[in-house]
Amino acid sequence: MIENIKILPDSLHVKFKNKLDDNFPNIWLRDHAKDDENWDQRSHQRKTHTANLDPKLFIEEASVSENGDFINILWSDSKSVIKYSTEFLQNNSIKKDTKNQKFFLWKNEDINEQVYLNYNDVLSKDGFKFFLKNLYEYGFCVITNCETSMKSVETIANKIGYVRQSIFGGLWEFESNENMADSAYTQEKLRPHTDSTYSKDAPGLQLLLCCDYSATGGESIMVDGFKIAETLKKEKEIFDILSNIEVPGRYVGDGVMLEASRPILRLNSKKELLQVSFNNYDRAEFRIENELMIKFYDAIKKFDNLSNKTEFQWRHILKPGELLIFNNWRILHGRGSFKGKRKMSGCYINMEDFESICKINNLY
């Protein structure tokens, strides 16, 4: 709710009852008018031609509604009063704390039964929202009691968004196969990594369903990359190297050659962590100034060593009918070596589709 407002020459000062306050520029407020004349309520698109707005426009009148839920503004270039909701203004305040506020950054000791969810529960309305909340907060979940077919993977994927097409197809099955040009198809240990560092837009979610397991070993490994990043913030030089040096990833095989570059810790303009992107298997050659190159190797050694510490790893052998789903922009995944048969099916989902379903369910 809004406590009070003050009209300034080129902005409106708004004080909220939660003690947050901010100055909203006049031109910004006018550009974001959501009345029928300026906004298409059906398509959720702007009708205003922003370039035609007078940058010197001003507020003629402004008042707060009785319940404090709206501000009513009469603009110098408008004949009608335009409403701005408290929710809209708070959500767009530059003083709002947005630092991963709903993420739970974890170590192994923090994970117990909260990551296990039943397949039929996830398909229900309330169960699906609970599943999304856990997946968003912890970065991964295990869905139990699935049918051991790709239909289970497809059903869960379609609840979230749609199956992403990649060089591996849409829905895929795999077991150890030395003819495939990827380390995931071996029986060897896989150290924690993220997938598709060679893709300009790496998949947001990965789903892995265990269809058959008659083996020894092969634990699935989850590591909270955001927790690793938080730990490394205490070592400024290492954090700066990991968040500034762009590292190329490359995939060569199956008739394609893909390459992309980004920092291991990708930050946004507010210096908030957006994505962890680390895959030592797929890292391509690159050179920077020699002294910085040596420091880079020190930094990735520290990152990799932390990722392989037991305290940062959650381990679980997936049984037939268990589906592991995780955020590939946050969670590093690995696998213990194994002997025997381990058949999996899975798919990728785009990050924008995961973000979309989370927003629809008011998770952020």
Short mmCIF file of C-alpha atoms in Angstrom, two decimals:
data_model
loop_
_atom_site.label_atom_id
_atom_site.label_comp_id
_atom_site.label_asym_id
_atom_site.label_seq_id
_atom_site.Cartn_x
_atom_site.Cartn_y
_atom_site.Cartn_z
CA MET A 1 0.00 0.00 0.00
CA ILE A 2 1.02 3.60 -0.61
CA GLU A 3 1.53 5.91 2.35
CA ASN A 4 2.02 9.21 0.53
CA ILE A 5 3.23 10.83 -2.68
CA LYS A 6 4.97 14.06 -3.64
CA ILE A 7 4.92 15.69 -7.07
CA LEU A 8 8.40 16.78 -8.17
CA PRO A 9 9.33 18.75 -11.33
CA ASP A 10 10.25 15.68 -13.39
CA SER A 11 9.17 12.74 -11.24
CA LEU A 12 6.76 11.43 -8.62
CA HIS A 13 8.09 10.46 -5.20
CA VAL A 14 6.20 7.47 -3.79
CA LYS A 15 6.50 6.21 -0.23
CA PHE A 16 5.07 2.76 0.43
CA LYS A 17 3.84 1.53 3.81
CA ASN A 18 6.52 -1.19 3.79
CA LYS A 19 9.06 1.68 4.12
CA LEU A 20 10.21 1.36 0.51
CA ASP A 21 10.32 4.66 -1.37
CA ASP A 22 11.30 5.64 -4.89
CA ASN A 23 11.19 8.45 -7.45
CA PHE A 24 9.44 7.45 -10.68
CA PRO A 25 10.31 9.67 -13.70
CA ASN A 26 7.32 11.35 -15.33
CA ILE A 27 8.22 10.12 -18.81
CA TRP A 28 8.52 6.54 -17.51
CA LEU A 29 5.15 6.66 -15.76
CA ARG A 30 3.46 8.16 -18.83
CA ASP A 31 5.05 5.56 -21.10
CA HIS A 32 3.62 2.81 -18.87
CA ALA A 33 0.04 4.03 -18.76
CA LYS A 34 -2.26 0.98 -18.77
CA ASP A 35 -5.59 2.62 -19.57
CA ASP A 36 -7.53 1.57 -22.68
CA GLU A 37 -6.26 4.50 -24.75
CA ASN A 38 -2.60 3.63 -24.19
CA TRP A 39 -2.64 -0.14 -23.65
CA ASP A 40 -4.23 -3.07 -25.48
CA GLN A 41 -5.81 -5.12 -22.69
CA ARG A 42 -6.27 -8.13 -24.97
CA SER A 43 -2.76 -8.46 -26.38
CA HIS A 44 -0.93 -6.83 -23.43
CA GLN A 45 0.89 -4.52 -25.83
CA ARG A 46 1.61 -0.80 -25.75
CA LYS A 47 -0.50 1.42 -28.02
CA THR A 48 1.36 4.61 -27.14
CA HIS A 49 3.92 5.85 -29.66
CA THR A 50 6.65 6.55 -27.12
CA ALA A 51 8.66 8.73 -29.51
CA ASN A 52 5.68 11.11 -29.71
CA LEU A 53 5.59 11.77 -25.96
CA ASP A 54 6.75 15.18 -24.79
CA PRO A 55 9.84 14.59 -22.57
CA LYS A 56 8.84 17.72 -20.62
CA LEU A 57 5.32 16.51 -19.80
CA PHE A 58 4.27 17.01 -16.19
CA ILE A 59 1.73 15.90 -13.61
CA GLU A 60 -1.23 18.27 -13.25
CA GLU A 61 -2.88 16.33 -10.45
CA ALA A 62 -2.07 13.19 -8.44
CA SER A 63 -3.83 11.47 -5.55
CA VAL A 64 -3.76 8.19 -3.64
CA SER A 65 -6.90 6.05 -3.54
CA GLU A 66 -8.61 5.63 -0.16
CA ASN A 67 -7.31 2.08 0.33
CA GLY A 68 -3.80 3.02 -0.84
CA ASP A 69 -3.87 0.51 -3.69
CA PHE A 70 -3.69 3.02 -6.56
CA ILE A 71 -2.31 6.38 -7.57
CA ASN A 72 -4.52 8.49 -9.85
CA ILE A 73 -2.60 10.82 -12.20
CA LEU A 74 -3.81 13.48 -14.60
CA TRP A 75 -1.07 14.21 -17.14
CA SER A 76 -0.48 17.49 -18.93
CA ASP A 77 -1.05 15.76 -22.30
CA SER A 78 -4.13 13.76 -21.29
CA LYS A 79 -7.76 14.55 -20.55
CA SER A 80 -8.37 11.40 -18.51
CA VAL A 81 -7.05 10.25 -15.14
CA ILE A 82 -4.75 7.22 -15.35
CA LYS A 83 -4.41 4.68 -12.53
CA TYR A 84 -1.15 3.07 -11.39
CA SER A 85 -1.39 0.17 -8.94
CA THR A 86 0.78 -0.24 -5.86
CA GLU A 87 1.78 -3.71 -7.05
CA PHE A 88 2.94 -2.37 -10.42
CA LEU A 89 4.99 0.41 -8.84
CA GLN A 90 6.58 -1.83 -6.20
CA ASN A 91 7.48 -4.47 -8.77
CA ASN A 92 9.23 -1.82 -10.85
CA SER A 93 11.05 0.01 -8.09
CA ILE A 94 14.81 0.15 -8.63
CA LYS A 95 15.18 -0.08 -4.85
CA LYS A 96 13.44 -3.44 -4.63
CA ASP A 97 15.69 -6.26 -3.43
CA THR A 98 15.84 -8.80 -6.26
CA LYS A 99 18.87 -10.86 -5.23
CA ASN A 100 17.74 -14.45 -5.74
CA GLN A 101 15.32 -13.85 -2.89
CA LYS A 102 13.40 -17.10 -3.32
CA PHE A 103 16.36 -19.39 -3.95
CA PHE A 104 17.50 -21.71 -1.20
CA LEU A 105 21.25 -22.14 -1.63
CA TRP A 106 22.17 -25.55 -0.30
CA LYS A 107 24.83 -28.03 0.66
CA ASN A 108 24.34 -31.79 0.96
CA GLU A 109 23.26 -31.54 4.62
CA ASP A 110 20.33 -29.29 3.65
CA ILE A 111 18.67 -31.79 1.30
CA ASN A 112 16.29 -34.48 2.52
CA GLU A 113 12.79 -35.58 1.55
CA GLN A 114 11.69 -32.17 0.25
CA VAL A 115 13.07 -32.89 -3.23
CA TYR A 116 11.05 -36.11 -3.71
CA LEU A 117 7.58 -35.74 -5.25
CA ASN A 118 5.05 -38.28 -6.51
CA TYR A 119 4.24 -38.31 -10.23
CA ASN A 120 0.45 -38.27 -9.79
CA ASP A 121 0.71 -35.45 -7.26
CA VAL A 122 2.74 -33.37 -9.70
CA LEU A 123 -0.03 -33.76 -12.29
CA SER A 124 -2.60 -32.21 -9.92
CA LYS A 125 -3.11 -28.44 -9.84
CA ASP A 126 -1.86 -27.86 -6.29
CA GLY A 127 0.82 -30.54 -6.58
CA PHE A 128 2.19 -29.00 -9.76
CA LYS A 129 2.54 -25.59 -8.12
CA PHE A 130 4.29 -27.19 -5.14
CA PHE A 131 6.62 -29.01 -7.55
CA LEU A 132 7.44 -25.74 -9.37
CA LYS A 133 8.11 -23.99 -6.06
CA ASN A 134 10.57 -26.70 -4.97
CA LEU A 135 12.24 -26.83 -8.38
CA TYR A 136 12.63 -23.04 -8.37
CA GLU A 137 13.92 -22.86 -4.79
CA TYR A 138 16.29 -25.85 -4.74
CA GLY A 139 17.10 -26.13 -8.43
CA PHE A 140 16.18 -29.82 -8.71
CA CYS A 141 13.55 -32.43 -7.82
CA VAL A 142 13.05 -36.18 -8.13
CA ILE A 143 9.63 -37.30 -9.35
CA THR A 144 8.87 -40.85 -8.21
CA ASN A 145 6.47 -43.54 -9.45
CA CYS A 146 6.69 -42.60 -13.14
CA GLU A 147 6.02 -45.10 -15.89
CA THR A 148 9.37 -46.14 -17.35
CA SER A 149 8.71 -44.75 -20.82
CA MET A 150 9.37 -41.50 -22.65
CA LYS A 151 5.67 -40.70 -22.25
CA SER A 152 6.33 -39.79 -18.60
CA VAL A 153 9.10 -37.40 -19.64
CA GLU A 154 6.91 -35.83 -22.31
CA THR A 155 3.97 -35.40 -19.93
CA ILE A 156 6.04 -33.54 -17.33
CA ALA A 157 7.78 -31.46 -20.00
CA ASN A 158 4.46 -30.40 -21.53
CA LYS A 159 3.15 -29.36 -18.10
CA ILE A 160 6.06 -26.90 -17.92
CA GLY A 161 6.36 -25.77 -21.53
CA TYR A 162 7.46 -27.82 -24.51
CA VAL A 163 10.26 -30.20 -25.42
CA ARG A 164 13.32 -28.44 -26.83
CA GLN A 165 14.85 -29.75 -30.03
CA SER A 166 18.65 -30.10 -29.92
CA ILE A 167 21.43 -32.01 -31.64
CA PHE A 168 20.27 -35.02 -29.61
CA GLY A 169 16.69 -34.71 -30.84
CA GLY A 170 13.67 -33.79 -28.74
CA LEU A 171 12.88 -36.75 -26.50
CA TRP A 172 15.81 -39.14 -26.31
CA GLU A 173 16.88 -42.46 -24.82
CA PHE A 174 20.44 -43.45 -24.06
CA GLU A 175 22.63 -46.03 -22.40
CA SER A 176 26.38 -46.57 -22.54
CA ASN A 177 27.45 -46.45 -26.19
CA GLU A 178 31.07 -45.93 -27.20
CA ASN A 179 30.01 -44.96 -30.74
CA MET A 180 28.43 -41.70 -29.53
CA ALA A 181 30.61 -38.56 -29.54
CA ASP A 182 29.75 -37.52 -25.99
CA SER A 183 31.14 -38.46 -22.57
CA ALA A 184 27.60 -38.95 -21.19
CA TYR A 185 27.34 -42.19 -23.18
CA THR A 186 30.27 -43.89 -21.42
CA GLN A 187 30.27 -45.80 -18.12
CA GLU A 188 32.98 -43.56 -16.71
CA LYS A 189 32.63 -41.09 -13.88
CA LEU A 190 31.39 -37.65 -14.94
CA ARG A 191 32.54 -34.71 -12.83
CA PRO A 192 29.92 -32.03 -12.09
CA HIS A 193 29.24 -29.79 -15.08
CA THR A 194 26.48 -27.95 -16.89
CA ASP A 195 25.24 -28.99 -20.33
CA SER A 196 25.55 -27.16 -23.63
CA THR A 197 28.23 -24.61 -22.82
CA TYR A 198 28.66 -24.70 -26.61
CA SER A 199 25.11 -23.43 -27.16
CA LYS A 200 24.33 -19.69 -27.43
CA ASP A 201 21.26 -20.35 -25.28
CA ALA A 202 21.89 -23.38 -23.08
CA PRO A 203 18.85 -25.45 -22.07
CA GLY A 204 17.16 -24.23 -18.91
CA LEU A 205 15.93 -27.56 -17.56
CA GLN A 206 17.04 -31.14 -18.10
CA LEU A 207 14.83 -34.15 -17.39
CA LEU A 208 16.36 -37.61 -16.86
CA LEU A 209 14.14 -40.65 -16.29
CA CYS A 210 15.62 -43.98 -15.22
CA CYS A 211 13.98 -46.64 -17.41
CA ASP A 212 16.19 -49.60 -16.46
CA TYR A 213 18.89 -50.13 -13.88
CA SER A 214 20.68 -53.45 -13.43
CA ALA A 215 24.09 -52.13 -12.51
CA THR A 216 26.40 -51.15 -9.69
CA GLY A 217 27.27 -47.50 -9.18
CA GLY A 218 26.12 -44.67 -11.39
CA GLU A 219 24.95 -42.26 -8.70
CA SER A 220 23.43 -39.04 -10.01
CA ILE A 221 25.24 -36.03 -8.54
CA MET A 222 23.72 -32.59 -7.98
CA VAL A 223 25.75 -29.50 -6.98
CA ASP A 224 24.28 -26.06 -6.31
CA GLY A 225 26.41 -23.85 -8.55
CA PHE A 226 24.91 -20.73 -6.96
CA LYS A 227 26.13 -21.96 -3.56
CA ILE A 228 29.61 -22.48 -5.00
CA ALA A 229 29.49 -18.92 -6.38
CA GLU A 230 28.38 -17.56 -3.01
CA THR A 231 31.30 -19.35 -1.35
CA LEU A 232 33.76 -17.94 -3.89
CA LYS A 233 32.57 -14.36 -3.34
CA LYS A 234 34.87 -14.35 -0.32
CA GLU A 235 37.81 -14.57 -2.75
CA LYS A 236 37.31 -11.46 -4.86
CA GLU A 237 40.02 -12.06 -7.46
CA ILE A 238 38.79 -15.58 -8.21
CA PHE A 239 35.15 -14.45 -8.36
CA ASP A 240 36.05 -11.58 -10.68
CA ILE A 241 37.94 -13.90 -13.03
CA LEU A 242 35.09 -16.41 -13.15
CA SER A 243 32.51 -13.67 -13.76
CA ASN A 244 34.42 -11.69 -16.39
CA ILE A 245 36.47 -14.04 -18.57
CA GLU A 246 34.42 -15.55 -21.38
CA VAL A 247 35.13 -19.26 -21.74
CA PRO A 248 34.37 -21.01 -25.05
CA GLY A 249 32.59 -24.35 -25.19
CA ARG A 250 32.63 -26.54 -28.30
CA TYR A 251 30.82 -29.62 -29.59
CA VAL A 252 32.18 -31.50 -32.60
CA GLY A 253 30.38 -34.58 -33.87
CA ASP A 254 27.22 -35.90 -35.50
CA GLY A 255 27.84 -33.61 -38.47
CA VAL A 256 27.89 -30.37 -36.49
CA MET A 257 30.39 -27.99 -34.91
CA LEU A 258 28.84 -25.75 -32.25
CA GLU A 259 30.63 -23.08 -30.23
CA ALA A 260 29.63 -20.36 -27.75
CA SER A 261 31.38 -18.27 -25.10
CA ARG A 262 30.31 -16.84 -21.74
CA PRO A 263 31.76 -16.45 -18.23
CA ILE A 264 31.53 -19.39 -15.85
CA LEU A 265 29.55 -17.09 -13.55
CA ARG A 266 27.32 -14.96 -15.79
CA LEU A 267 26.04 -11.82 -14.07
CA ASN A 268 23.38 -9.32 -15.10
CA SER A 269 23.77 -5.53 -15.18
CA LYS A 270 23.01 -5.41 -11.44
CA LYS A 271 25.87 -7.86 -10.75
CA GLU A 272 23.37 -10.56 -9.78
CA LEU A 273 24.16 -14.15 -10.76
CA LEU A 274 22.07 -15.34 -13.71
CA GLN A 275 23.79 -18.52 -14.83
CA VAL A 276 26.54 -20.96 -13.96
CA SER A 277 28.18 -22.36 -17.11
CA PHE A 278 30.98 -24.84 -16.46
CA ASN A 279 31.99 -27.88 -18.47
CA ASN A 280 35.65 -28.87 -18.48
CA TYR A 281 34.93 -31.66 -21.00
CA ASP A 282 33.65 -29.27 -23.67
CA ARG A 283 35.91 -26.26 -23.01
CA ALA A 284 37.60 -25.11 -26.24
CA GLU A 285 41.08 -23.63 -26.53
CA PHE A 286 41.47 -19.90 -25.96
CA ARG A 287 44.22 -17.47 -25.00
CA ILE A 288 44.35 -14.32 -22.91
CA GLU A 289 47.31 -12.36 -21.53
CA ASN A 290 49.69 -14.87 -19.91
CA GLU A 291 49.50 -13.64 -16.32
CA LEU A 292 45.71 -13.60 -16.42
CA MET A 293 45.67 -17.00 -18.13
CA ILE A 294 47.56 -18.53 -15.19
CA LYS A 295 45.14 -16.90 -12.76
CA PHE A 296 42.24 -18.31 -14.78
CA TYR A 297 43.56 -21.84 -14.27
CA ASP A 298 43.84 -21.18 -10.54
CA ALA A 299 40.23 -19.97 -10.51
CA ILE A 300 38.73 -22.94 -12.36
CA LYS A 301 40.75 -25.31 -10.17
CA LYS A 302 39.16 -23.73 -7.10
CA PHE A 303 35.69 -23.89 -8.66
CA ASP A 304 36.09 -27.51 -9.78
CA ASN A 305 37.55 -28.62 -6.45
CA LEU A 306 34.64 -27.10 -4.52
CA SER A 307 32.16 -28.77 -6.89
CA ASN A 308 33.74 -32.13 -6.13
CA LYS A 309 33.73 -31.75 -2.35
CA THR A 310 31.32 -34.16 -0.65
CA GLU A 311 29.74 -31.37 1.40
CA PHE A 312 28.50 -29.67 -1.78
CA GLN A 313 27.22 -32.84 -3.48
CA TRP A 314 23.84 -34.55 -3.24
CA ARG A 315 24.09 -38.12 -4.52
CA HIS A 316 21.38 -40.61 -5.36
CA ILE A 317 21.17 -43.74 -7.52
CA LEU A 318 18.10 -43.27 -9.70
CA LYS A 319 15.80 -46.30 -9.67
CA PRO A 320 13.47 -47.25 -12.53
CA GLY A 321 10.51 -44.88 -12.45
CA GLU A 322 12.42 -41.99 -10.89
CA LEU A 323 12.71 -38.80 -12.93
CA LEU A 324 15.38 -36.24 -12.05
CA ILE A 325 14.70 -32.69 -13.22
CA PHE A 326 17.13 -29.83 -12.65
CA ASN A 327 17.93 -26.23 -13.56
CA ASN A 328 20.86 -26.40 -15.98
CA TRP A 329 21.62 -22.70 -15.42
CA ARG A 330 22.18 -23.30 -11.71
CA ILE A 331 22.80 -26.96 -10.91
CA LEU A 332 25.94 -28.80 -11.96
CA HIS A 333 25.25 -32.47 -12.55
CA GLY A 334 27.55 -35.46 -12.60
CA ARG A 335 27.48 -39.23 -12.42
CA GLY A 336 29.45 -41.90 -10.66
CA SER A 337 31.09 -44.63 -12.74
CA PHE A 338 29.07 -47.81 -13.12
CA LYS A 339 29.09 -51.35 -14.45
CA GLY A 340 26.06 -52.98 -15.98
CA LYS A 341 22.95 -51.64 -17.68
CA ARG A 342 21.65 -48.14 -17.01
CA LYS A 343 19.03 -46.94 -19.49
CA MET A 344 17.76 -43.37 -19.34
CA SER A 345 15.37 -41.19 -21.29
CA GLY A 346 15.03 -37.44 -21.14
CA CYS A 347 14.75 -34.06 -22.78
CA TYR A 348 15.58 -30.39 -22.43
CA ILE A 349 13.28 -27.41 -21.82
CA ASN A 350 14.12 -23.78 -22.58
CA MET A 351 14.79 -21.45 -19.65
CA GLU A 352 12.26 -18.92 -20.91
CA ASP A 353 9.51 -21.55 -20.70
CA PHE A 354 10.44 -22.46 -17.13
CA GLU A 355 10.49 -18.77 -16.18
CA SER A 356 7.12 -18.30 -17.89
CA ILE A 357 5.34 -21.05 -15.94
CA CYS A 358 6.92 -19.81 -12.69
CA LYS A 359 5.64 -16.27 -13.36
CA ILE A 360 2.17 -17.55 -14.20
CA ASN A 361 2.17 -19.31 -10.81
CA ASN A 362 3.42 -16.16 -9.01
CA LEU A 363 6.70 -17.72 -7.90
CA TYR A 364 8.60 -14.53 -8.81
#
